[in-house]
Short mmCIF file of C-alpha atoms in Angstrom, two decimals:
data_model
loop_
_atom_site.label_atom_id
_atom_site.label_comp_id
_atom_site.label_asym_id
_atom_site.label_seq_id
_atom_site.Cartn_x
_atom_site.Cartn_y
_atom_site.Cartn_z
CA MET W 1 2.21 28.07 -47.13
CA THR W 2 4.55 26.50 -44.36
CA LYS W 3 5.36 29.88 -43.14
CA LYS W 4 1.43 30.97 -43.13
CA TRP W 5 0.72 28.45 -40.79
CA ILE W 6 3.54 28.42 -38.42
CA ILE W 7 2.21 32.08 -38.29
CA ILE W 8 -1.13 31.27 -37.62
CA GLY W 9 -0.18 28.14 -34.64
CA ILE W 10 1.88 31.37 -32.89
CA LEU W 11 -0.85 33.77 -32.95
CA LEU W 12 -3.09 30.45 -31.37
CA ILE W 13 -0.72 29.96 -28.78
CA LEU W 14 -0.21 33.68 -27.76
CA LEU W 15 -3.91 33.98 -28.17
CA GLY W 16 -4.35 31.47 -25.70
CA LEU W 17 -2.36 32.20 -23.08
CA PHE W 18 -3.34 35.66 -23.33
CA LEU W 19 -6.88 34.30 -22.67
CA PHE W 20 -5.45 32.36 -19.85
CA VAL W 21 -3.75 35.09 -18.34
CA GLY W 22 -6.95 36.91 -18.43
CA ALA W 23 -9.00 34.70 -16.69
CA THR W 24 -6.43 33.79 -14.34
CA ALA W 25 -6.24 37.66 -13.41
CA VAL W 26 -10.20 37.91 -13.11
CA ASN W 27 -10.46 35.68 -10.52
CA GLY W 28 -7.61 36.94 -8.40
CA TRP W 29 -4.78 34.71 -9.65
CA ASP W 30 -6.73 32.15 -8.38
CA LEU W 31 -6.06 28.79 -10.19
CA SER W 32 -8.25 26.59 -8.59
CA THR W 33 -11.04 28.30 -10.36
CA LEU W 34 -10.10 27.09 -13.18
CA SER W 35 -11.14 23.66 -12.46
CA VAL W 36 -13.83 22.09 -14.30
CA SER W 37 -15.46 20.99 -10.79
CA GLN W 38 -15.73 22.88 -7.43
CA PHE W 39 -15.86 20.42 -4.47
CA GLU W 40 -17.99 19.51 -1.95
CA THR W 41 -17.66 18.56 1.80
CA ASN W 42 -20.71 16.12 3.01
CA THR W 43 -20.96 14.86 6.24
CA TYR W 44 -23.12 11.56 7.64
CA GLU W 45 -23.69 11.07 10.96
CA ILE W 46 -23.71 7.45 12.07
CA SER W 47 -26.14 6.43 15.30
CA ASP W 48 -27.36 3.12 15.08
CA PRO W 49 -24.90 0.37 16.31
CA PHE W 50 -22.08 -1.29 13.58
CA GLN W 51 -19.74 -3.77 13.31
CA ASP W 52 -18.24 -3.81 9.91
CA ILE W 53 -16.64 -1.22 6.96
CA HIS W 54 -17.10 -1.90 3.53
CA ILE W 55 -15.83 0.92 1.04
CA SER W 56 -15.54 0.97 -2.65
CA THR W 57 -14.49 4.31 -4.54
CA ASP W 58 -12.91 5.04 -7.75
CA THR W 59 -10.04 7.73 -6.67
CA ALA W 60 -10.48 9.38 -2.99
CA ASP W 61 -7.82 8.88 -0.03
CA ILE W 62 -9.10 7.30 3.03
CA ARG W 63 -7.93 8.12 6.53
CA PHE W 64 -9.29 6.27 9.43
CA LEU W 65 -9.29 8.49 12.98
CA PRO W 66 -10.53 8.61 16.70
CA SER W 67 -13.76 9.97 17.44
CA ASP W 68 -13.43 12.80 20.06
CA ASP W 69 -17.12 12.51 21.26
CA GLY W 70 -17.79 8.49 20.82
CA LYS W 71 -19.63 9.09 18.11
CA ALA W 72 -18.89 7.84 14.35
CA LYS W 73 -19.30 9.85 11.14
CA VAL W 74 -18.06 9.61 7.50
CA ILE W 75 -16.73 13.51 5.82
CA CYS W 76 -16.34 13.36 2.30
CA HIS W 77 -14.65 15.94 0.34
CA GLU W 78 -15.56 14.76 -3.41
CA ASP W 79 -16.96 16.10 -6.62
CA PRO W 80 -20.49 16.64 -6.98
CA LYS W 81 -20.75 14.40 -9.14
CA ALA W 82 -18.82 11.62 -7.76
CA LYS W 83 -20.39 11.63 -4.18
CA HIS W 84 -20.02 8.73 -1.68
CA LEU W 85 -23.69 7.49 -1.01
CA THR W 86 -23.24 6.62 2.82
CA ALA W 87 -25.27 4.20 4.29
CA LEU W 88 -26.21 1.74 7.45
CA ARG W 89 -27.24 -1.72 6.30
CA ASP W 90 -27.46 -4.62 8.65
CA GLY W 91 -24.69 -3.66 11.15
CA THR W 92 -22.39 -2.45 7.95
CA ILE W 93 -21.33 0.96 7.44
CA SER W 94 -21.20 1.21 3.08
CA ILE W 95 -19.55 3.70 1.29
CA GLU W 96 -19.94 3.52 -2.04
CA VAL W 97 -19.14 5.94 -4.95
CA SER W 98 -21.66 7.13 -7.50
CA ASN W 99 -20.33 8.25 -10.36
CA THR W 100 -22.00 10.27 -12.86
CA ARG W 101 -19.50 12.09 -14.53
CA LYS W 102 -18.94 12.09 -18.02
CA TRP W 103 -16.45 11.74 -20.46
CA TYR W 104 -15.52 15.90 -20.87
CA ASP W 105 -15.80 15.62 -16.90
CA TYR W 106 -12.52 14.35 -16.86
CA ILE W 107 -11.07 16.87 -19.91
CA THR W 108 -8.38 19.54 -17.55
CA ILE W 109 -5.00 20.94 -17.16
CA PHE W 110 -5.85 21.64 -13.54
CA HIS W 111 -6.17 18.90 -10.59
CA PHE W 112 -5.58 20.69 -7.05
CA GLU W 113 -8.26 18.95 -5.00
CA THR W 114 -7.72 15.24 -4.63
CA PRO W 115 -11.17 13.40 -3.46
CA SER W 116 -11.08 12.04 0.13
CA ILE W 117 -13.03 9.82 2.76
CA THR W 118 -12.71 10.40 6.46
CA ILE W 119 -14.13 7.75 9.04
CA TYR W 120 -14.08 8.64 12.81
CA LEU W 121 -14.69 6.00 14.68
CA PRO W 122 -14.64 5.24 18.85
CA SER W 123 -11.81 3.68 19.77
CA GLY W 124 -12.41 -0.22 20.35
CA THR W 125 -12.94 -3.23 18.21
CA TYR W 126 -14.97 -3.94 15.15
CA LYS W 127 -15.09 -6.95 12.86
CA ASP W 128 -14.14 -6.48 8.78
CA LEU W 129 -13.06 -3.84 7.22
CA ILE W 130 -13.44 -4.18 3.54
CA ILE W 131 -11.91 -1.17 1.04
CA ARG W 132 -11.99 -1.45 -3.11
CA GLN W 133 -10.17 1.22 -4.48
CA SER W 134 -8.55 1.97 -7.40
CA THR W 135 -6.43 5.20 -6.76
CA GLY W 136 -5.75 6.38 -3.30
CA ASN W 137 -4.41 6.13 -0.09
CA THR W 138 -4.87 4.52 3.02
CA GLN W 139 -4.24 5.20 6.41
CA LEU W 140 -5.41 3.43 9.11
CA PRO W 141 -4.34 4.33 13.06
CA GLU W 142 -3.02 2.19 15.87
CA ALA W 143 -6.65 3.06 17.85
CA PHE W 144 -8.54 0.01 16.09
CA VAL W 145 -8.84 -3.74 15.86
CA PHE W 146 -10.77 -5.29 13.45
CA GLU W 147 -11.81 -8.89 12.80
CA THR W 148 -10.26 -9.05 9.51
CA ILE W 149 -8.82 -6.39 7.27
CA ARG W 150 -9.10 -6.99 3.01
CA ILE W 151 -7.41 -3.81 1.36
CA SER W 152 -7.32 -3.98 -2.41
CA GLY W 153 -6.19 -1.16 -5.03
CA SER W 154 -4.44 -0.15 -8.19
CA THR W 155 -2.63 2.80 -7.44
CA GLY W 156 -2.04 4.30 -3.96
CA HIS W 157 -0.28 3.50 -0.64
CA VAL W 158 -1.34 1.76 2.50
CA ASP W 159 -0.03 2.41 6.25
CA CYS W 160 -1.38 0.88 8.55
CA ARG W 161 -1.10 0.67 12.20
CA SER W 162 -4.72 -0.98 13.44
CA SER W 163 -4.31 -4.82 14.60
CA VAL W 164 -6.28 -7.64 13.37
CA THR W 165 -6.97 -11.50 15.13
CA GLY W 166 -7.57 -12.52 12.15
CA LEU W 167 -6.24 -11.62 8.52
CA LEU W 168 -4.88 -8.82 7.14
CA GLN W 169 -4.35 -8.71 3.87
CA ILE W 170 -3.41 -5.90 1.40
CA LYS W 171 -3.51 -6.23 -1.96
CA VAL W 172 -1.93 -3.02 -4.52
CA SER W 173 -0.86 -2.95 -7.95
CA THR W 174 1.30 0.33 -7.96
CA GLY W 175 2.54 1.75 -4.72
CA ASP W 176 4.17 0.99 -0.86
CA ILE W 177 2.64 -1.22 2.27
CA HIS W 178 4.06 0.35 5.72
CA VAL W 179 2.68 -2.12 8.43
CA GLU W 180 4.04 -1.04 11.70
CA ALA W 181 3.69 -1.85 15.57
CA VAL W 182 0.66 -4.49 15.03
CA ASN W 183 -0.69 -7.62 16.09
CA ALA W 184 -2.07 -9.86 13.10
CA GLY W 185 -3.19 -13.64 13.08
CA ASP W 186 -2.64 -14.35 9.38
CA VAL W 187 -0.64 -11.58 7.05
CA ASP W 188 -0.85 -11.51 3.29
CA LEU W 189 0.58 -8.61 1.32
CA THR W 190 1.24 -8.25 -1.87
CA VAL W 191 2.70 -5.68 -4.61
CA SER W 192 3.24 -5.25 -8.03
CA THR W 193 5.57 -2.50 -7.97
CA GLY W 194 6.41 -0.78 -4.76
CA MET W 195 7.62 -1.53 -1.55
CA ILE W 196 6.89 -3.44 1.54
CA THR W 197 7.95 -2.57 5.53
CA LEU W 198 6.98 -4.34 8.28
CA SER W 199 8.16 -2.57 11.85
CA SER W 200 7.15 -4.49 15.29
CA VAL W 201 5.19 -7.16 13.39
CA THR W 202 3.73 -9.96 15.95
CA CYS W 203 1.76 -12.76 13.56
CA GLU W 204 0.55 -15.51 15.29
CA GLY W 205 0.17 -17.70 12.30
CA ASP W 206 1.48 -16.91 8.43
CA LEU W 207 3.29 -14.03 6.84
CA SER W 208 3.04 -13.96 3.17
CA LEU W 209 5.04 -11.28 0.78
CA ARG W 210 4.83 -11.37 -3.06
CA LEU W 211 6.37 -8.33 -4.60
CA SER W 212 7.25 -8.57 -8.79
CA THR W 213 9.35 -5.21 -8.73
CA GLY W 214 10.29 -3.58 -5.13
CA LYS W 215 12.29 -4.11 -2.00
CA ALA W 216 11.09 -5.80 1.28
CA THR W 217 11.88 -4.42 4.40
CA LEU W 218 11.60 -6.84 8.15
CA LEU W 219 11.92 -5.08 11.29
CA ASN W 220 11.36 -7.01 14.57
CA THR W 221 8.98 -8.97 13.01
CA THR W 222 8.02 -12.75 14.42
CA CYS W 223 5.63 -15.27 12.79
CA GLN W 224 4.83 -18.96 12.67
CA ASN W 225 6.32 -19.64 8.56
CA LEU W 226 7.48 -16.81 6.50
CA THR W 227 6.90 -16.54 2.61
CA SER W 228 7.82 -14.27 0.19
CA THR W 229 8.74 -14.17 -3.93
CA GLY W 230 10.08 -11.52 -5.97
CA ASP W 231 10.81 -10.69 -8.84
CA THR W 232 13.09 -7.59 -9.22
CA GLY W 233 14.57 -6.16 -5.48
CA ASP W 234 15.84 -6.98 -2.27
CA LEU W 235 14.70 -8.02 0.74
CA LEU W 236 16.08 -7.41 3.89
CA LEU W 237 15.22 -8.66 7.06
CA THR W 238 16.65 -7.62 11.05
CA ASN W 239 15.66 -9.48 14.07
CA ALA W 240 12.73 -11.94 11.77
CA ILE W 241 12.08 -14.69 13.79
CA ALA W 242 9.42 -17.48 12.54
CA ALA W 243 8.52 -20.46 14.80
CA GLY W 244 8.51 -22.40 11.66
CA LYS W 245 9.61 -22.41 8.30
CA PHE W 246 11.73 -19.45 6.07
CA ASP W 247 10.55 -19.70 1.83
CA LEU W 248 12.37 -17.22 0.21
CA GLN W 249 12.94 -16.83 -3.44
CA ARG W 250 14.15 -14.18 -5.46
CA ASP W 251 14.79 -13.52 -9.52
CA THR W 252 17.07 -10.15 -8.93
CA GLY W 253 18.17 -8.97 -6.02
CA ASP W 254 19.94 -9.51 -2.42
CA ILE W 255 18.50 -11.54 0.76
CA ARG W 256 20.34 -10.13 3.66
CA PHE W 257 19.55 -11.03 7.40
CA ASP W 258 20.73 -9.75 10.88
CA ARG W 259 20.18 -11.51 13.99
CA CYS W 260 17.04 -13.60 11.95
CA ASP W 261 16.23 -17.47 13.03
CA ALA W 262 13.71 -20.14 11.54
CA SER W 263 13.37 -23.49 12.49
CA GLU W 264 14.25 -24.08 8.71
CA LEU W 265 15.07 -22.52 5.90
CA LEU W 266 15.18 -22.72 1.81
CA ILE W 267 16.36 -19.65 0.01
CA LYS W 268 16.62 -19.45 -3.66
CA THR W 269 17.85 -16.71 -5.58
CA ASP W 270 18.89 -16.20 -9.29
CA THR W 271 21.24 -13.17 -9.55
CA GLY W 272 21.77 -12.03 -5.85
CA HIS W 273 23.52 -12.23 -3.05
CA VAL W 274 22.72 -13.95 0.39
CA THR W 275 24.10 -12.99 3.16
CA GLY W 276 23.79 -12.23 7.07
CA SER W 277 23.79 -13.44 10.33
CA LEU W 278 21.61 -16.40 12.02
CA LEU W 279 21.22 -16.54 15.64
CA THR W 280 21.29 -20.52 16.01
CA ALA W 281 23.40 -23.80 14.57
CA LYS W 282 22.30 -25.00 11.34
CA VAL W 283 23.02 -27.73 8.75
CA PHE W 284 23.88 -26.20 5.79
CA LEU W 285 23.22 -26.89 2.25
CA VAL W 286 24.35 -24.47 -0.18
CA HIS W 287 25.43 -24.19 -4.12
CA THR W 288 25.87 -21.05 -5.65
CA ASP W 289 26.99 -21.37 -9.80
CA THR W 290 29.22 -18.32 -9.81
CA GLY W 291 29.93 -17.41 -6.58
CA HIS W 292 31.94 -17.80 -3.24
CA VAL W 293 30.41 -18.92 -0.50
CA ARG W 294 31.38 -18.92 3.23
CA VAL W 295 28.71 -20.85 5.74
CA PRO W 296 29.67 -22.22 9.44
CA SER W 297 30.57 -25.64 10.01
CA SER W 298 27.64 -27.39 11.75
CA THR W 299 26.02 -30.84 12.12
CA THR W 300 23.26 -29.79 14.08
CA GLY W 301 20.49 -27.78 14.47
CA GLY W 302 17.46 -27.02 11.36
CA LYS W 303 18.24 -27.39 7.88
CA CYS W 304 19.34 -24.08 5.60
CA GLU W 305 19.41 -24.22 2.32
CA ILE W 306 20.89 -22.11 0.11
CA ARG W 307 20.93 -22.20 -3.83
CA THR W 308 22.08 -18.83 -6.17
CA ASP W 309 22.71 -19.02 -9.74
CA THR W 310 24.72 -15.62 -9.90
CA GLY W 311 26.06 -14.67 -6.57
CA ASP W 312 27.79 -14.98 -2.87
CA ILE W 313 26.87 -17.17 -0.22
CA ARG W 314 28.18 -15.93 3.51
CA ILE W 315 26.19 -15.92 6.32
CA ASP W 316 27.31 -15.94 10.11
CA ILE W 317 26.42 -17.77 13.54
CA PRO W 318 27.51 -15.47 16.44
#
């Protein structure tokens, strides 16, 4: 009896393979024809004045681009059953997904296309940009300036090169955050699983980085106060300067400085080394349970308190 069922199973697999090959051959070996739905592209022209942009989507990549003709428009490449309705209301471009898919629409082996929203804007300054998405990447180029940017998502990367006069806030569960060549008021970045990278960022206010699992890297960054917390991952700072305070904490991970400075530093790690170079003299208060300590002897400068459970402490001042 067992042998009989094995033979039947093999025959069914061969039949499925035959049908698959036959279907793809009939369609010229174009596997995209096996997808449950065929995407379409919809364009929305924005002719009236606006200042704010609000986007809410389930699954879509979002990209902002400068307009070639000085006009604003939104181009959506999307599933016909999950259209992004675009409208202008009270000076706000509103983009919201209308998902009419049934459960069986999600049953497919092949996914050849990714929904996308491309927003073309004239270069200039805008007010509030709010993006809420579940899955998808977001790209913001240097051509735009916003008063505030708030981006939240579950899975996806965010690449921000647009400056902000007020708050830049990005929160993602799984994904990387990259901020480069940006001027901002306050910066608040949060990642559960992923990396945070800042390069050539000028923050007039406070800079906050929160990670659960992942590495944070700061290069050529200035701010008033820098706060960073993390469970697992290194914190790497190169030419990072705070006019006020560094408050840096890690459970598992190293903290490394290269030509960095702040008026006051508070650094704590459970498992990890604290190493590197600072620019000005500090009064060091250091403690490690199991590790080696090497810091300059100085009675002038701001306070630098470093505590580790398991890890070395090695700081130089050129």
